[in-house]
Short mmCIF file of C-alpha atoms in Angstrom, two decimals:
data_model
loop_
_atom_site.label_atom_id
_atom_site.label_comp_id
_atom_site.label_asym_id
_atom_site.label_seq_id
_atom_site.Cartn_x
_atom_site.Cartn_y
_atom_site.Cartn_z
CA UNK A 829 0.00 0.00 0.00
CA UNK A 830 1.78 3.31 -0.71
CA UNK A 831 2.44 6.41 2.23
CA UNK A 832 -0.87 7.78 3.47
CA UNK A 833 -1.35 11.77 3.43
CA UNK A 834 -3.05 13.47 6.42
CA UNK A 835 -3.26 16.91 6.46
CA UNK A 836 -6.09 19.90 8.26
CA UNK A 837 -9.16 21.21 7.44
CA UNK A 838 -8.16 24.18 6.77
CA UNK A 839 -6.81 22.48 2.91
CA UNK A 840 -10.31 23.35 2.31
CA UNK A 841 -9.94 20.37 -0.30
CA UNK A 842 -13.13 19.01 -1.29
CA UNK A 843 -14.36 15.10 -0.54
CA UNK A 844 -13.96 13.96 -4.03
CA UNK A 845 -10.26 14.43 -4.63
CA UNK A 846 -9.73 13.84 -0.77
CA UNK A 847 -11.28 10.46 -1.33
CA UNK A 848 -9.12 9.71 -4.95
CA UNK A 849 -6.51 10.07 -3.21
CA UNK A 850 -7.09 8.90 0.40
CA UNK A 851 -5.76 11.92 1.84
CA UNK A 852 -7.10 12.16 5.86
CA UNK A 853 -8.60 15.66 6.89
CA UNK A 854 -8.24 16.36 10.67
CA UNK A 855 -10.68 18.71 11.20
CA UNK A 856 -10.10 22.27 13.23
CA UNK A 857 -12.12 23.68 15.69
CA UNK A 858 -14.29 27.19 16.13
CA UNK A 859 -16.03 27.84 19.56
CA UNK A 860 -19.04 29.88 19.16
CA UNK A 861 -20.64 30.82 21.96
CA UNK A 862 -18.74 28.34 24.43
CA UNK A 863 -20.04 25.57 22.24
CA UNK A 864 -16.68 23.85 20.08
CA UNK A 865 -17.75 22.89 16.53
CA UNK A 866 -15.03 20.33 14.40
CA UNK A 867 -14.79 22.16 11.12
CA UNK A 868 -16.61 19.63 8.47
CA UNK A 869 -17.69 17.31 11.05
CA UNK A 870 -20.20 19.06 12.94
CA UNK A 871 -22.66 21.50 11.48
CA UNK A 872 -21.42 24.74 12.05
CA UNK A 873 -24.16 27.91 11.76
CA UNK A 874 -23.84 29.45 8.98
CA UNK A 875 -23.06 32.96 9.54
CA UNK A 876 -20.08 32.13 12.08
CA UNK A 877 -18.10 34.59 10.21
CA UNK A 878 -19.92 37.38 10.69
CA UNK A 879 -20.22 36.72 14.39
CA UNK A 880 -18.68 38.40 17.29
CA UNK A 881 -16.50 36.76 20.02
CA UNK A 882 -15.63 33.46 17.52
CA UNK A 883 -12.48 31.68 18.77
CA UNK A 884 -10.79 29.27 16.35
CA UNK A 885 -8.06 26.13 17.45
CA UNK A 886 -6.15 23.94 15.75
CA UNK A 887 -6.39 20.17 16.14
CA UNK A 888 -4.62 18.81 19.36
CA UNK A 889 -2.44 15.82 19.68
CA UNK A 890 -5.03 13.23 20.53
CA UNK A 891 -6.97 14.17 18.06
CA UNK A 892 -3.46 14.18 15.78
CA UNK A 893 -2.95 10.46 17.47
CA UNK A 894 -6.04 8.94 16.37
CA UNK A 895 -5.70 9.87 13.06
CA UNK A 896 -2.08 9.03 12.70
CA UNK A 897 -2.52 5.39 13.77
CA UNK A 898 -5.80 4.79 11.85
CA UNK A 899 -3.32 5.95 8.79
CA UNK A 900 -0.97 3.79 9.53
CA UNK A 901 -2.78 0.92 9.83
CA UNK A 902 -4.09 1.76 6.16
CA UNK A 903 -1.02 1.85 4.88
CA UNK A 904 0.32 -1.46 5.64
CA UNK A 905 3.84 0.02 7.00
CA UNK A 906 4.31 2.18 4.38
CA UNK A 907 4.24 5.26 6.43
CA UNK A 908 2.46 8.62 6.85
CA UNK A 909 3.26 12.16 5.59
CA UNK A 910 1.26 15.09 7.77
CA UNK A 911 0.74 18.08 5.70
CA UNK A 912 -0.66 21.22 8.13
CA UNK A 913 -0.92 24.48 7.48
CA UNK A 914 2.05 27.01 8.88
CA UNK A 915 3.35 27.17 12.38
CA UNK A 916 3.00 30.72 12.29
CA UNK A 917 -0.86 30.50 12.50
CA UNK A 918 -1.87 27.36 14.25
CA UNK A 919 -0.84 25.15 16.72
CA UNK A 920 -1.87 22.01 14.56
CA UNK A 921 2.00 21.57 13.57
CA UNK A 922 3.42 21.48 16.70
CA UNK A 923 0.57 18.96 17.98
CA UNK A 924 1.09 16.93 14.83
CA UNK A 925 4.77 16.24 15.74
CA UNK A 926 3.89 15.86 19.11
CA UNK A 927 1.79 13.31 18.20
CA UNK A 928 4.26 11.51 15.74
CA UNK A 929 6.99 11.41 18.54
CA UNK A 930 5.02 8.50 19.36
CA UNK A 931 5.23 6.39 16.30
CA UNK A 932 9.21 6.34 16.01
CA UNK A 933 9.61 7.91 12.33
CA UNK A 934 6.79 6.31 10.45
CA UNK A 935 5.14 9.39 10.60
CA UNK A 936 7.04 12.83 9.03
CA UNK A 937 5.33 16.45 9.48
CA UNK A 938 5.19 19.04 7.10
CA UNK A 939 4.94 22.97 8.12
CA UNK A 940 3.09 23.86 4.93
CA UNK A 941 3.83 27.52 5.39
CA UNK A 942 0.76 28.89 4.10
CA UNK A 943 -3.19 27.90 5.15
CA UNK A 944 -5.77 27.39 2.73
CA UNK A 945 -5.89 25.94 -1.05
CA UNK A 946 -1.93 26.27 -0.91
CA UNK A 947 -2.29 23.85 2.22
CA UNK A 948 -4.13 21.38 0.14
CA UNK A 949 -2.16 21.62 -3.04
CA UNK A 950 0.88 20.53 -0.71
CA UNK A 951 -1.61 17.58 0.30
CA UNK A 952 -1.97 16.33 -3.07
CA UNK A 953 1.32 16.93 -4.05
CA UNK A 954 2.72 14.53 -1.40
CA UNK A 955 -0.41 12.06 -2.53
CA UNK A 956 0.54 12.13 -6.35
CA UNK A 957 3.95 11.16 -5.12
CA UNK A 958 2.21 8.43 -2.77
CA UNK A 959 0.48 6.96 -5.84
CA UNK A 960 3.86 7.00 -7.82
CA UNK A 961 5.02 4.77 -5.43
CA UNK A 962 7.29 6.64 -3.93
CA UNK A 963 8.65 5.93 -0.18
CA UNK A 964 7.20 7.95 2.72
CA UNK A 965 11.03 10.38 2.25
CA UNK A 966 10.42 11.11 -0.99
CA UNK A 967 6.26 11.74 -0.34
CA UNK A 968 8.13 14.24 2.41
CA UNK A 969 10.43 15.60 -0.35
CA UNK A 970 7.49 16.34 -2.42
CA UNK A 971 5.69 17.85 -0.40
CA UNK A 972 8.45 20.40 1.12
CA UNK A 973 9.50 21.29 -2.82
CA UNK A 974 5.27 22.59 -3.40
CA UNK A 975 5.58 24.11 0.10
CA UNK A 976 8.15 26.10 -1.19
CA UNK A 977 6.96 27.16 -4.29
CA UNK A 978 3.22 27.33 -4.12
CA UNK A 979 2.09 31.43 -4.24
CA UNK A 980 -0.62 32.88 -2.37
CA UNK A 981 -2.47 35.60 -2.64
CA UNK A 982 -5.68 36.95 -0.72
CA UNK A 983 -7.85 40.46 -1.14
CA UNK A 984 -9.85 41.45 2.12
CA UNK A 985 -13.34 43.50 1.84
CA UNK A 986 -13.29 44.21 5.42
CA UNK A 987 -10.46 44.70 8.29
CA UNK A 988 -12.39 43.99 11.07
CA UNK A 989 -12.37 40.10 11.23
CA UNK A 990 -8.53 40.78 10.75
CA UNK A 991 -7.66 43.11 13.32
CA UNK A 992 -9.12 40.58 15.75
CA UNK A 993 -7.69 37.91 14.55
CA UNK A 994 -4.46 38.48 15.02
CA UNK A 995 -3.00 36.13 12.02
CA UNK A 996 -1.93 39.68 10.15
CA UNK A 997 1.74 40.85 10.88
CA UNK A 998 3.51 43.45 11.74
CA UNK A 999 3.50 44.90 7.89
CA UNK A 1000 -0.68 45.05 8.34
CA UNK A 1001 -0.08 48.23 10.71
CA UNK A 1002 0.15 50.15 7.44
CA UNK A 1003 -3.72 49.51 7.13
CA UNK A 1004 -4.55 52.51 9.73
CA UNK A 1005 -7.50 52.89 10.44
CA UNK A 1006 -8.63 53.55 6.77
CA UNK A 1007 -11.34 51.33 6.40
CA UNK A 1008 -11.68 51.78 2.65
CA UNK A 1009 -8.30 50.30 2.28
CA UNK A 1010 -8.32 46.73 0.06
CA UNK A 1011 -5.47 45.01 0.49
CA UNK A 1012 -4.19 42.45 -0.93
CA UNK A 1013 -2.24 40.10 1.36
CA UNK A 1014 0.48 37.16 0.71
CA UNK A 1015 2.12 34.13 2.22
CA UNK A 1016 5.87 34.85 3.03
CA UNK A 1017 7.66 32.55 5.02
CA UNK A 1018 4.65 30.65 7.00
CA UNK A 1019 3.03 34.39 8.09
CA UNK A 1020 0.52 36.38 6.28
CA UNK A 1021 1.73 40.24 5.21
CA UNK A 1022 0.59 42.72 3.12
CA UNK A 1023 1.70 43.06 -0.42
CA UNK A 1024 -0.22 46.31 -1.69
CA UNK A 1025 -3.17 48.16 -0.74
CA UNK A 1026 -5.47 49.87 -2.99
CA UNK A 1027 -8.73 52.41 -2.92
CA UNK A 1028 -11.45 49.80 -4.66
CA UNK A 1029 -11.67 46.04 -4.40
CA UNK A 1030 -11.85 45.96 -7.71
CA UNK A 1031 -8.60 47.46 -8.32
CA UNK A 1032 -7.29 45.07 -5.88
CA UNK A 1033 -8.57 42.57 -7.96
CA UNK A 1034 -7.07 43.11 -10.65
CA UNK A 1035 -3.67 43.69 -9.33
CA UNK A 1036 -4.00 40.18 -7.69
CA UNK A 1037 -4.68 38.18 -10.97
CA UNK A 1038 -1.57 40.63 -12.19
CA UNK A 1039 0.35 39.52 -9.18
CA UNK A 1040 -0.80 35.63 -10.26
CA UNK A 1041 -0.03 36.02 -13.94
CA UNK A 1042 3.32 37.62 -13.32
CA UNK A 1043 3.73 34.36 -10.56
CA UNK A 1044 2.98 31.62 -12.89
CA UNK A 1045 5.47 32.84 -15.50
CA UNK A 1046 3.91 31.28 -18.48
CA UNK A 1047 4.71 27.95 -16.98
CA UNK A 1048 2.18 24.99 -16.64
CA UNK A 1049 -0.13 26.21 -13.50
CA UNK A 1050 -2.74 24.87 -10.99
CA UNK A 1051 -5.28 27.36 -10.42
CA UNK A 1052 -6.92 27.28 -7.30
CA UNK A 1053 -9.63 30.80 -6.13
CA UNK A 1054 -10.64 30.84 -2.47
CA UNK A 1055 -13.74 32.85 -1.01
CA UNK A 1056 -15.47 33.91 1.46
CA UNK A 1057 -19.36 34.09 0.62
CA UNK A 1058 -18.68 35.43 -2.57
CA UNK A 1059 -19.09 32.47 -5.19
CA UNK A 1060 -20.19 34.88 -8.18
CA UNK A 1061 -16.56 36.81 -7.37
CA UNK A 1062 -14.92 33.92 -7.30
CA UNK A 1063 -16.24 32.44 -10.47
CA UNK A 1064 -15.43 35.72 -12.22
CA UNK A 1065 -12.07 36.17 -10.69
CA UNK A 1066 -11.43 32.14 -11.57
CA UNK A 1067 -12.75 32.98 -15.45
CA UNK A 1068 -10.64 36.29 -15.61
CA UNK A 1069 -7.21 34.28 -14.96
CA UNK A 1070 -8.07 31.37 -17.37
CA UNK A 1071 -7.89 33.69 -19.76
CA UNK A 1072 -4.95 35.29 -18.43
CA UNK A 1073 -2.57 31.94 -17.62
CA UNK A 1074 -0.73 30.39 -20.41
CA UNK A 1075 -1.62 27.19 -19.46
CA UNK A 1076 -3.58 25.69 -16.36
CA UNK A 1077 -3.35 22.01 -15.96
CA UNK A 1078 -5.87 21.86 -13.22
CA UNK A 1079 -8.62 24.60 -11.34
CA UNK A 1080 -10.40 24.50 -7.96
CA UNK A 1081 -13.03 26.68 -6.50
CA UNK A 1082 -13.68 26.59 -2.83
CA UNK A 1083 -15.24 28.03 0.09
CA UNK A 1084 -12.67 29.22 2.69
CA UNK A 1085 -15.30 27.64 5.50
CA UNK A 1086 -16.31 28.89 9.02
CA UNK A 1087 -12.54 28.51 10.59
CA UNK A 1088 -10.60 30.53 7.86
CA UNK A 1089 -13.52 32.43 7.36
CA UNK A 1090 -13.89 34.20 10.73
CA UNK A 1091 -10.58 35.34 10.64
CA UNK A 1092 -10.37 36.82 7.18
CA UNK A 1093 -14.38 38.18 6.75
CA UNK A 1094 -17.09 37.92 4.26
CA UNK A 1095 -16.41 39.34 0.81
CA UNK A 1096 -13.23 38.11 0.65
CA UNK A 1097 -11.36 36.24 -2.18
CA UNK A 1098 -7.88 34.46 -2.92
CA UNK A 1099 -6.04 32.97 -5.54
CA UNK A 1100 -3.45 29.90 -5.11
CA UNK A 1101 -0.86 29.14 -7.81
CA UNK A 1102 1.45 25.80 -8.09
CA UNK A 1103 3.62 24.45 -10.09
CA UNK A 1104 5.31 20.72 -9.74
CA UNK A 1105 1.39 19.21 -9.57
CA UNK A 1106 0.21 16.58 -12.34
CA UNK A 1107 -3.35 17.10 -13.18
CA UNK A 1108 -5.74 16.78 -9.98
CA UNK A 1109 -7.88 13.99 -10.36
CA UNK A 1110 -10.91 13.62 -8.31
CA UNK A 1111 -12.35 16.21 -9.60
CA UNK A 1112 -16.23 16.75 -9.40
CA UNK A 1113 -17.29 18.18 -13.07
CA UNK A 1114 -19.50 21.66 -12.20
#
């Protein structure tokens, strides 16, 4: 049986290419009014990220456990790669290879360095190796080389679910307290920062599918466009850099969900670009 890939929630990947490739989603948590809901396990109400006082955690190490040894078992010795999102933002990473400590190298952890689609493109990536046949180093290999590539990008309509989140850095002071600032924001290194800011959202759109184009670099391309409660953006935005890319091998549209959700508010909208991916398979026809 070849390595099995476990990674969070917060991939955002949908059931049908989780299930191709047997890739394990542990799922996060959000507390809403003291009551904890597991992110696409329980159902969650549905305007969580509009409410005040939401809490978000990460998935602890007997949780991590559980799902570590039921992925062993599955694959028959072969091992199990952990793909979570980064360090910087959640706790999941360091309860991950807590939990792994306790299964004496069959099970290697990988700090994605990003959250989101670029989360679950890392997934896959370490899968598609899996399915190659390629030992649980190499699946690790794999998935460290998309970690490090895979771009990023995110426009915010609103600041407030932001500011309290806390996941902006230091760079996101340059917001003020102009709230008809859009920025657009970017992975670097495992934290989230801002990139550039701009008067209209859709100005900042279109300097993000810019930022995108100029990212792919007329090479091959998975496309993936994140939102939040804004499918007819999204399916614009996605439609927009089709046209744009050279070539795009694969494309994924997704809901960012209740956890990621609450942290980055309604209205907003990402795009995630990879290279090193063979076409994603799995892949429900809309």
């Amino acid at each position: 049986m070849p390595v099995v890939v476990v990674t969070d929630s917060s991939s955002r990947l949908p059931e049908s290419v989780t299930e191709h490739y047997g890739i394990r989603q542990v799922p996060l948590h959000v507390t809403v009014e003291d009551k904890d809901y597991r992110e696409g396990v329980d159902h969650i109400p549905e305007d969580v990220v509009s409410m005040p006082g939401v809490t978000t955690s990460g998935a602890n190490p007997s949780e991590l456990t559980e799902y570590f040894e039921s992925a062993l078992e599955a694959s028959e010795g072969a091992g199990v790669v952990a793909v979570h999102m980064s360090r910087k933002l959640s706790g999941t990473w360091s309860s991950a290879r807590l939990a792994a400590e306790k299964f004496s190298g069959q099970v290697r952890v990988v700090d994605s360095r990003s959250v989101g689609l670029a989360v679950g493109f890392t997934a896959i990536a370490a899968a598609q190796a899996a399915a190659g046949g390629a030992d649980r180093d190499r699946v690790y290999e794999s998935a460290i080389r998309q970690a490090a590539t895979v771009d990023s990008l995110l426009c915010v309509q609103q600041l407030d679910n932001l500011r309290h989140s806390g996941r902006i850095s230091a760079a996101g002071k340059l917001f003020g307290s102009a709230l008809s600032i859009k920025p657009i924001l970017h992975m670097v290194d495992g934290t989230l920062q801002l990139k550039e800011r701009h008067r209209t959202f859709s100005k900042a759109l279109d300097k993000m599918v810019d930022a995108a184009v100029e990212s792919a670099g007329g090479r091959a391309v998975t496309v993936g466009v994140q939102h939040c409660e804004t499918p007819d953006v999204a399916a614009e935005l996605l439609a927009t850099l089709r046209n744009r890319l050279r070539m795009v091998t694969s494309e994924l549209t997704v809901d960012l969900g209740p956890i990621l959700g609450s942290h980055v508010g309604p209205g907003s909208v990402g795009v995630v670009i990879a290279s090193h991916l063979d076409p994603i398979e799995g892949l429900e026809e809309s």
